[in-house]
CSV table of N, CA and C in Angstrom, one decimal:
chain,number,residue,atom,x,y,z
H,1,MET,N,-109.4,-21.1,23.3
H,1,MET,CA,-108.1,-21.4,22.9
H,1,MET,C,-107.6,-21.1,21.7
H,2,ASP,N,-106.8,-20.0,21.5
H,2,ASP,CA,-106.4,-20.0,19.7
H,2,ASP,C,-104.7,-21.2,19.3
H,3,ARG,N,-106.1,-22.0,18.5
H,3,ARG,CA,-104.8,-23.2,18.5
H,3,ARG,C,-103.7,-23.0,17.8
H,4,GLN,N,-104.0,-22.1,16.8
H,4,GLN,CA,-102.4,-21.8,16.1
H,4,GLN,C,-101.5,-21.1,16.6
H,5,HIS,N,-101.5,-21.0,18.3
H,5,HIS,CA,-100.4,-20.2,19.2
H,5,HIS,C,-100.4,-21.0,20.2
H,6,ILE,N,-100.9,-23.1,19.8
H,6,ILE,CA,-100.5,-23.7,21.3
H,6,ILE,C,-99.1,-23.6,21.4
H,7,GLY,N,-98.4,-23.7,22.3
H,7,GLY,CA,-97.1,-24.1,22.7
H,7,GLY,C,-95.7,-22.8,22.1
H,8,SER,N,-96.6,-22.0,21.3
H,8,SER,CA,-95.7,-21.0,21.0
H,8,SER,C,-95.9,-19.7,21.7
H,9,ALA,N,-95.2,-18.5,21.5
H,9,ALA,CA,-95.6,-17.4,21.9
H,9,ALA,C,-97.0,-16.4,21.5
H,10,GLN,N,-97.1,-16.0,22.0
H,10,GLN,CA,-98.5,-15.0,21.3
H,10,GLN,C,-97.8,-14.4,20.1
H,11,PRO,N,-98.4,-13.8,19.1
H,11,PRO,CA,-98.2,-12.7,18.3
H,11,PRO,C,-98.0,-11.6,19.3
H,12,ALA,N,-96.7,-10.7,18.6
H,12,ALA,CA,-97.0,-9.6,19.5
H,12,ALA,C,-98.0,-8.0,19.7
H,13,ARG,N,-98.1,-8.0,21.0
H,13,ARG,CA,-99.0,-6.9,20.8
H,13,ARG,C,-98.6,-5.7,20.8
H,14,LEU,N,-97.4,-5.7,20.6
H,14,LEU,CA,-96.8,-4.1,20.4
H,14,LEU,C,-96.3,-4.0,19.0
H,15,ARG,N,-96.3,-3.3,18.1
H,15,ARG,CA,-95.7,-2.7,16.8
H,15,ARG,C,-95.0,-1.5,16.8
H,16,VAL,N,-93.5,-1.5,16.5
H,16,VAL,CA,-92.7,-0.2,16.5
H,16,VAL,C,-92.3,0.1,15.3
H,17,GLU,N,-92.9,1.2,15.0
H,17,GLU,CA,-92.5,1.8,13.3
H,17,GLU,C,-90.8,2.9,13.9
H,18,VAL,N,-90.1,2.8,12.9
H,18,VAL,CA,-89.3,3.9,13.4
H,18,VAL,C,-88.9,4.7,12.4
H,19,ARG,N,-88.5,5.9,12.3
H,19,ARG,CA,-88.0,6.8,11.3
H,19,ARG,C,-86.6,8.2,11.8
H,20,THR,N,-85.8,7.5,10.9
H,20,THR,CA,-84.9,8.7,11.5
H,20,THR,C,-85.3,10.2,10.7
H,21,VAL,N,-85.1,11.0,11.3
H,21,VAL,CA,-86.1,12.3,11.3
H,21,VAL,C,-84.8,13.1,10.7
H,22,ASP,N,-83.4,13.3,11.2
H,22,ASP,CA,-81.9,14.1,11.2
H,22,ASP,C,-80.7,13.4,11.6
H,23,ALA,N,-80.0,13.7,11.7
H,23,ALA,CA,-78.7,13.1,12.1
H,23,ALA,C,-78.6,13.3,13.7
H,24,ALA,N,-79.5,13.7,14.2
H,24,ALA,CA,-79.5,13.7,15.5
H,24,ALA,C,-81.0,13.3,16.3
H,25,SER,N,-82.0,12.9,15.4
H,25,SER,CA,-83.5,12.3,15.7
H,25,SER,C,-83.6,11.2,15.1
H,26,GLU,N,-84.3,10.6,16.0
H,26,GLU,CA,-85.4,9.6,15.8
H,26,GLU,C,-86.9,9.9,16.3
H,27,LEU,N,-87.7,9.0,15.1
H,27,LEU,CA,-88.7,9.2,15.6
H,27,LEU,C,-89.2,7.6,15.7
H,28,LEU,N,-90.1,7.3,17.1
H,28,LEU,CA,-90.7,6.2,17.3
H,28,LEU,C,-91.8,5.9,17.3
H,29,THR,N,-92.5,4.9,16.7
H,29,THR,CA,-94.2,5.3,16.5
H,29,THR,C,-94.9,3.6,17.4
H,30,PRO,N,-94.5,3.5,18.8
H,30,PRO,CA,-95.0,2.0,19.2
H,30,PRO,C,-96.7,2.3,19.2
H,31,VAL,N,-97.5,0.8,18.5
H,31,VAL,CA,-98.8,1.1,18.4
H,31,VAL,C,-99.3,-0.2,19.3
H,32,GLY,N,-100.0,-0.2,20.1
H,32,GLY,CA,-100.0,-1.6,20.9
H,32,GLY,C,-100.2,-1.5,22.4
H,33,GLU,N,-99.8,-2.6,23.2
H,33,GLU,CA,-99.6,-2.4,24.3
H,33,GLU,C,-97.7,-2.5,24.7
H,34,LEU,N,-97.5,-1.5,25.9
H,34,LEU,CA,-96.4,-1.8,26.1
H,34,LEU,C,-95.9,-2.5,27.6
H,35,ASP,N,-95.8,-3.6,27.8
H,35,ASP,CA,-95.5,-4.0,29.0
H,35,ASP,C,-94.7,-5.1,28.9
H,36,HIS,N,-94.4,-5.9,30.0
H,36,HIS,CA,-92.9,-6.6,30.5
H,36,HIS,C,-93.0,-7.6,29.2
H,37,HIS,N,-94.0,-8.0,28.7
H,37,HIS,CA,-93.9,-9.2,27.6
H,37,HIS,C,-93.5,-8.6,25.9
H,38,THR,N,-93.6,-7.3,26.0
H,38,THR,CA,-93.3,-6.3,24.8
H,38,THR,C,-92.1,-5.3,25.0
H,39,ALA,N,-92.0,-4.9,26.0
H,39,ALA,CA,-91.1,-3.9,26.3
H,39,ALA,C,-89.4,-3.9,25.6
H,40,GLU,N,-89.1,-5.0,25.1
H,40,GLU,CA,-87.7,-5.4,24.2
H,40,GLU,C,-88.2,-4.9,22.9
H,41,LEU,N,-89.7,-5.0,22.0
H,41,LEU,CA,-89.7,-4.7,21.1
H,41,LEU,C,-89.4,-3.1,20.9
H,42,LEU,N,-89.7,-2.1,21.7
H,42,LEU,CA,-89.3,-0.8,22.0
H,42,LEU,C,-87.9,-0.1,22.5
H,43,ARG,N,-87.4,-1.3,23.5
H,43,ARG,CA,-86.2,-0.9,24.3
H,43,ARG,C,-85.5,-1.1,22.8
H,44,ALA,N,-85.0,-2.2,21.9
H,44,ALA,CA,-84.1,-2.4,21.2
H,44,ALA,C,-84.1,-1.1,20.0
H,45,PRO,N,-85.0,-0.6,19.6
H,45,PRO,CA,-84.9,0.3,18.5
H,45,PRO,C,-84.6,1.6,19.2
H,46,LEU,N,-85.1,2.0,20.3
H,46,LEU,CA,-84.4,3.4,21.3
H,46,LEU,C,-83.0,2.9,21.3
H,47,ASP,N,-81.9,2.0,22.0
H,47,ASP,CA,-81.0,1.7,22.0
H,47,ASP,C,-80.0,1.8,20.9
H,48,ALA,N,-80.8,1.4,19.6
H,48,ALA,CA,-80.1,1.1,18.4
H,48,ALA,C,-80.1,2.8,17.8
H,49,ALA,N,-81.3,3.4,18.2
H,49,ALA,CA,-81.2,5.1,17.9
H,49,ALA,C,-80.1,6.0,18.6
H,50,LEU,N,-79.9,5.2,19.6
H,50,LEU,CA,-79.0,6.1,20.7
H,50,LEU,C,-77.4,5.3,20.2
H,51,ASP,N,-77.3,4.6,20.5
H,51,ASP,CA,-75.9,3.9,19.8
H,51,ASP,C,-75.4,4.7,18.6
H,52,ALA,N,-76.5,5.0,17.8
H,52,ALA,CA,-75.9,5.6,16.2
H,52,ALA,C,-75.7,7.0,16.4
H,53,GLY,N,-75.8,7.4,17.3
H,53,GLY,CA,-75.8,8.8,17.8
H,53,GLY,C,-77.0,10.0,17.6
H,54,ARG,N,-78.1,9.6,17.8
H,54,ARG,CA,-79.2,10.1,17.4
H,54,ARG,C,-79.7,10.2,19.2
H,55,SER,N,-79.2,11.4,19.5
H,55,SER,CA,-79.7,11.9,21.1
H,55,SER,C,-81.1,12.5,21.4
H,56,ARG,N,-81.4,13.1,20.5
H,56,ARG,CA,-83.4,13.3,20.1
H,56,ARG,C,-84.3,12.3,19.7
H,57,LEU,N,-84.6,11.9,20.8
H,57,LEU,CA,-85.8,10.5,20.6
H,57,LEU,C,-87.4,11.0,20.7
H,58,VAL,N,-88.0,11.2,20.0
H,58,VAL,CA,-89.6,11.0,19.8
H,58,VAL,C,-90.5,10.0,19.6
H,59,VAL,N,-91.1,9.9,21.0
H,59,VAL,CA,-91.9,8.5,20.9
H,59,VAL,C,-93.6,9.4,20.9
H,60,ASP,N,-93.9,9.0,19.5
H,60,ASP,CA,-95.6,9.1,19.5
H,60,ASP,C,-96.3,8.1,19.8
H,61,CYS,N,-97.2,8.4,21.3
H,61,CYS,CA,-97.7,7.5,22.0
H,61,CYS,C,-98.8,7.5,21.3
H,62,ALA,N,-99.5,8.0,20.3
H,62,ALA,CA,-100.9,8.0,20.3
H,62,ALA,C,-101.5,6.9,20.1
H,63,GLY,N,-100.8,5.5,19.5
H,63,GLY,CA,-101.0,4.5,19.2
H,63,GLY,C,-101.1,3.3,20.5
H,64,LEU,N,-100.7,4.4,21.4
H,64,LEU,CA,-99.9,3.3,22.6
H,64,LEU,C,-101.9,3.2,23.6
H,65,ASP,N,-101.8,1.8,23.3
H,65,ASP,CA,-103.0,1.4,24.3
H,65,ASP,C,-103.0,1.7,25.8
H,66,PHE,N,-101.4,1.1,25.9
H,66,PHE,CA,-101.4,0.6,27.6
H,66,PHE,C,-99.9,1.0,27.6
H,67,CYS,N,-99.4,1.1,28.9
H,67,CYS,CA,-98.1,1.2,29.7
H,67,CYS,C,-98.2,0.6,30.9
H,68,ASP,N,-97.3,-0.2,31.0
H,68,ASP,CA,-96.8,-0.7,32.7
H,68,ASP,C,-95.5,-0.2,32.9
H,69,SER,N,-95.4,-0.9,34.5
H,69,SER,CA,-94.1,-0.1,35.0
H,69,SER,C,-92.7,-0.5,33.9
H,70,THR,N,-92.8,-1.5,33.5
H,70,THR,CA,-91.7,-2.1,32.5
H,70,THR,C,-91.7,-1.4,31.7
H,71,GLY,N,-92.4,-0.7,30.8
H,71,GLY,CA,-92.6,0.1,29.2
H,71,GLY,C,-92.0,1.3,30.0
H,72,LEU,N,-92.7,2.1,31.2
H,72,LEU,CA,-92.1,3.1,31.6
H,72,LEU,C,-90.7,2.9,32.1
H,73,ASN,N,-90.0,1.7,32.4
H,73,ASN,CA,-88.6,2.1,33.0
H,73,ASN,C,-87.7,1.6,31.6
H,74,VAL,N,-88.0,1.3,30.6
H,74,VAL,CA,-87.7,1.6,29.0
H,74,VAL,C,-87.3,2.7,28.9
H,75,LEU,N,-88.4,3.7,28.8
H,75,LEU,CA,-88.3,5.4,28.2
H,75,LEU,C,-87.7,5.8,29.4
H,76,LEU,N,-87.4,5.5,30.8
H,76,LEU,CA,-86.9,5.9,31.6
H,76,LEU,C,-85.4,5.7,31.6
H,77,GLY,N,-84.8,4.6,30.9
H,77,GLY,CA,-83.7,4.0,30.7
H,77,GLY,C,-83.0,4.8,29.3
H,78,ALA,N,-83.9,5.2,28.3
H,78,ALA,CA,-83.5,5.7,27.1
H,78,ALA,C,-83.3,6.8,27.9
H,79,ARG,N,-84.2,7.8,28.5
H,79,ARG,CA,-84.1,9.4,28.6
H,79,ARG,C,-82.8,9.5,29.7
H,80,LEU,N,-82.5,8.9,30.1
H,80,LEU,CA,-81.3,8.6,30.9
H,80,LEU,C,-79.8,9.0,30.0
H,81,ARG,N,-79.8,7.9,29.0
H,81,ARG,CA,-79.0,7.6,27.9
H,81,ARG,C,-79.1,9.1,27.1
H,82,ALA,N,-80.0,9.3,26.7
H,82,ALA,CA,-80.1,10.4,25.8
H,82,ALA,C,-79.7,11.5,26.1
H,83,ASP,N,-80.2,11.8,27.1
H,83,ASP,CA,-79.8,13.4,28.8
H,83,ASP,C,-78.5,13.1,28.8
H,84,ALA,N,-77.9,12.5,28.7
H,84,ALA,CA,-76.1,11.9,29.2
H,84,ALA,C,-75.5,12.2,27.4
H,85,ALA,N,-76.0,11.9,26.4
H,85,ALA,CA,-76.0,12.3,25.0
H,85,ALA,C,-76.0,13.6,24.8
H,86,GLY,N,-76.5,14.5,25.6
H,86,GLY,CA,-76.9,15.6,25.2
H,86,GLY,C,-78.5,16.1,24.6
H,87,GLY,N,-79.1,15.2,24.5
H,87,GLY,CA,-80.5,15.2,23.9
H,87,GLY,C,-81.3,15.0,24.9
H,88,GLY,N,-82.7,14.3,24.5
H,88,GLY,CA,-83.7,13.8,25.4
H,88,GLY,C,-84.4,12.9,24.6
H,89,VAL,N,-85.8,12.7,25.5
H,89,VAL,CA,-86.8,11.8,24.8
H,89,VAL,C,-88.0,12.8,25.1
H,90,HIS,N,-88.6,12.8,24.3
H,90,HIS,CA,-90.0,13.3,23.9
H,90,HIS,C,-91.0,12.5,23.8
H,91,LEU,N,-91.9,13.0,24.2
H,91,LEU,CA,-93.5,12.1,24.6
H,91,LEU,C,-94.3,12.7,23.7
H,92,VAL,N,-95.2,12.6,22.7
H,92,VAL,CA,-96.3,12.9,21.8
H,92,VAL,C,-97.6,12.2,22.0
H,93,GLY,N,-98.3,12.9,22.4
H,93,GLY,CA,-99.7,12.8,22.1
H,93,GLY,C,-100.2,11.3,22.8
H,94,MET,N,-100.0,11.2,24.0
H,94,MET,CA,-100.5,10.2,25.4
H,94,MET,C,-102.3,9.8,25.4
H,95,ARG,N,-102.5,8.9,25.2
H,95,ARG,CA,-103.8,8.4,25.3
H,95,ARG,C,-104.1,8.8,27.1
H,96,PRO,N,-104.9,9.0,27.3
H,96,PRO,CA,-105.2,9.2,29.1
H,96,PRO,C,-105.4,8.1,29.9
H,97,ALA,N,-105.2,6.7,29.5
H,97,ALA,CA,-104.7,5.8,30.5
H,97,ALA,C,-103.2,5.8,30.3
H,98,VAL,N,-102.5,5.9,29.8
H,98,VAL,CA,-101.0,6.3,29.1
H,98,VAL,C,-100.9,7.2,30.2
H,99,ALA,N,-101.2,8.2,29.9
H,99,ALA,CA,-100.6,9.6,30.7
H,99,ALA,C,-101.1,9.1,32.1
H,100,ARG,N,-101.9,8.4,32.4
H,100,ARG,CA,-102.4,8.4,34.1
H,100,ARG,C,-101.2,8.0,34.7
H,101,VAL,N,-100.5,6.6,33.8
H,101,VAL,CA,-99.3,6.0,34.5
H,101,VAL,C,-98.0,7.2,34.9
H,102,PHE,N,-98.1,7.9,33.9
H,102,PHE,CA,-96.9,8.7,33.8
H,102,PHE,C,-96.8,9.6,35.3
H,103,HIS,N,-98.3,10.3,35.3
H,103,HIS,CA,-98.8,11.4,36.2
H,103,HIS,C,-98.6,10.4,37.4
H,104,ILE,N,-99.4,9.7,37.7
H,104,ILE,CA,-99.0,9.1,39.1
H,104,ILE,C,-97.7,8.7,39.6
H,105,THR,N,-97.0,8.2,38.6
H,105,THR,CA,-95.8,7.8,38.9
H,105,THR,C,-94.5,8.9,39.1
H,106,GLY,N,-95.1,10.8,38.7
H,106,GLY,CA,-94.5,11.4,38.3
H,106,GLY,C,-93.0,11.9,37.3
H,107,ALA,N,-93.3,10.5,36.4
H,107,ALA,CA,-92.3,10.4,35.2
H,107,ALA,C,-93.0,11.5,34.4
H,108,GLU,N,-93.9,12.1,34.2
H,108,GLU,CA,-94.7,13.2,33.4
H,108,GLU,C,-93.5,14.1,33.8
H,109,ALA,N,-92.6,14.4,35.0
H,109,ALA,CA,-92.2,15.7,35.0
H,109,ALA,C,-90.6,15.4,34.4
H,110,VAL,N,-90.0,14.4,34.3
H,110,VAL,CA,-89.1,14.2,33.9
H,110,VAL,C,-89.0,14.2,32.1
H,111,PHE,N,-89.9,14.1,31.4
H,111,PHE,CA,-89.8,13.7,30.0
H,111,PHE,C,-90.1,15.4,29.7
H,112,THR,N,-90.3,15.7,28.3
H,112,THR,CA,-90.9,16.6,27.3
H,112,THR,C,-91.8,15.9,26.7
H,113,LEU,N,-93.1,16.4,26.8
H,113,LEU,CA,-94.6,16.1,26.8
H,113,LEU,C,-95.0,17.2,25.6
H,114,HIS,N,-95.5,16.4,24.3
H,114,HIS,CA,-96.1,17.5,23.4
H,114,HIS,C,-97.4,16.5,23.3
H,115,ASP,N,-97.9,17.7,22.5
H,115,ASP,CA,-99.3,17.3,22.3
H,115,ASP,C,-99.4,16.6,20.8
H,116,THR,N,-98.5,17.4,19.8
H,116,THR,CA,-98.8,16.9,18.4
H,116,THR,C,-97.2,16.6,17.7
H,117,LEU,N,-96.9,16.2,17.1
H,117,LEU,CA,-96.0,15.7,16.3
H,117,LEU,C,-94.8,16.7,16.1
H,118,GLY,N,-96.3,18.3,15.2
H,118,GLY,CA,-95.4,19.4,15.1
H,118,GLY,C,-94.9,20.1,16.0
H,119,THR,N,-95.0,19.8,16.7
H,119,THR,CA,-94.5,20.6,18.3
H,119,THR,C,-93.1,19.9,18.7
H,120,ALA,N,-92.9,18.7,18.4
H,120,ALA,CA,-91.9,17.3,18.9
H,120,ALA,C,-90.7,17.6,17.9
H,121,LEU,N,-91.0,17.7,16.7
H,121,LEU,CA,-90.0,17.0,16.3
H,121,LEU,C,-88.9,18.4,15.7
H,122,PRO,N,-88.3,18.5,15.2
H,122,PRO,CA,-86.9,19.6,15.2
H,122,PRO,C,-87.6,19.9,13.7
H,123,GLY,N,-87.3,21.3,13.9
H,123,GLY,CA,-87.6,22.3,12.7
H,123,GLY,C,-87.4,23.6,12.4
């Protein structure tokens, strides 16, 4: 047992870096595990980008080790909002374990998938 965290939440297993690319685009880089306990750490910056008028959301998944149904639902919710605003959600560099979740659920069909950031970023 980790005595430093007795009676408190575990340290976040997900870190999300955010960078505005241009007036319409935001790059989000989640690193770690996207699940029920960490989903809000990605939902908040996705919502903030959409609220700020950036409707092209690029999510670099190369550092994402795990994604459960809650994480998938966060991304699906962002996709609905981005699509309604004339944009979309672009997923980049999914690792096999994460890609499998998207494949099994059929969610890969509703996202634009990219192998590299170069093809996902506007330019």
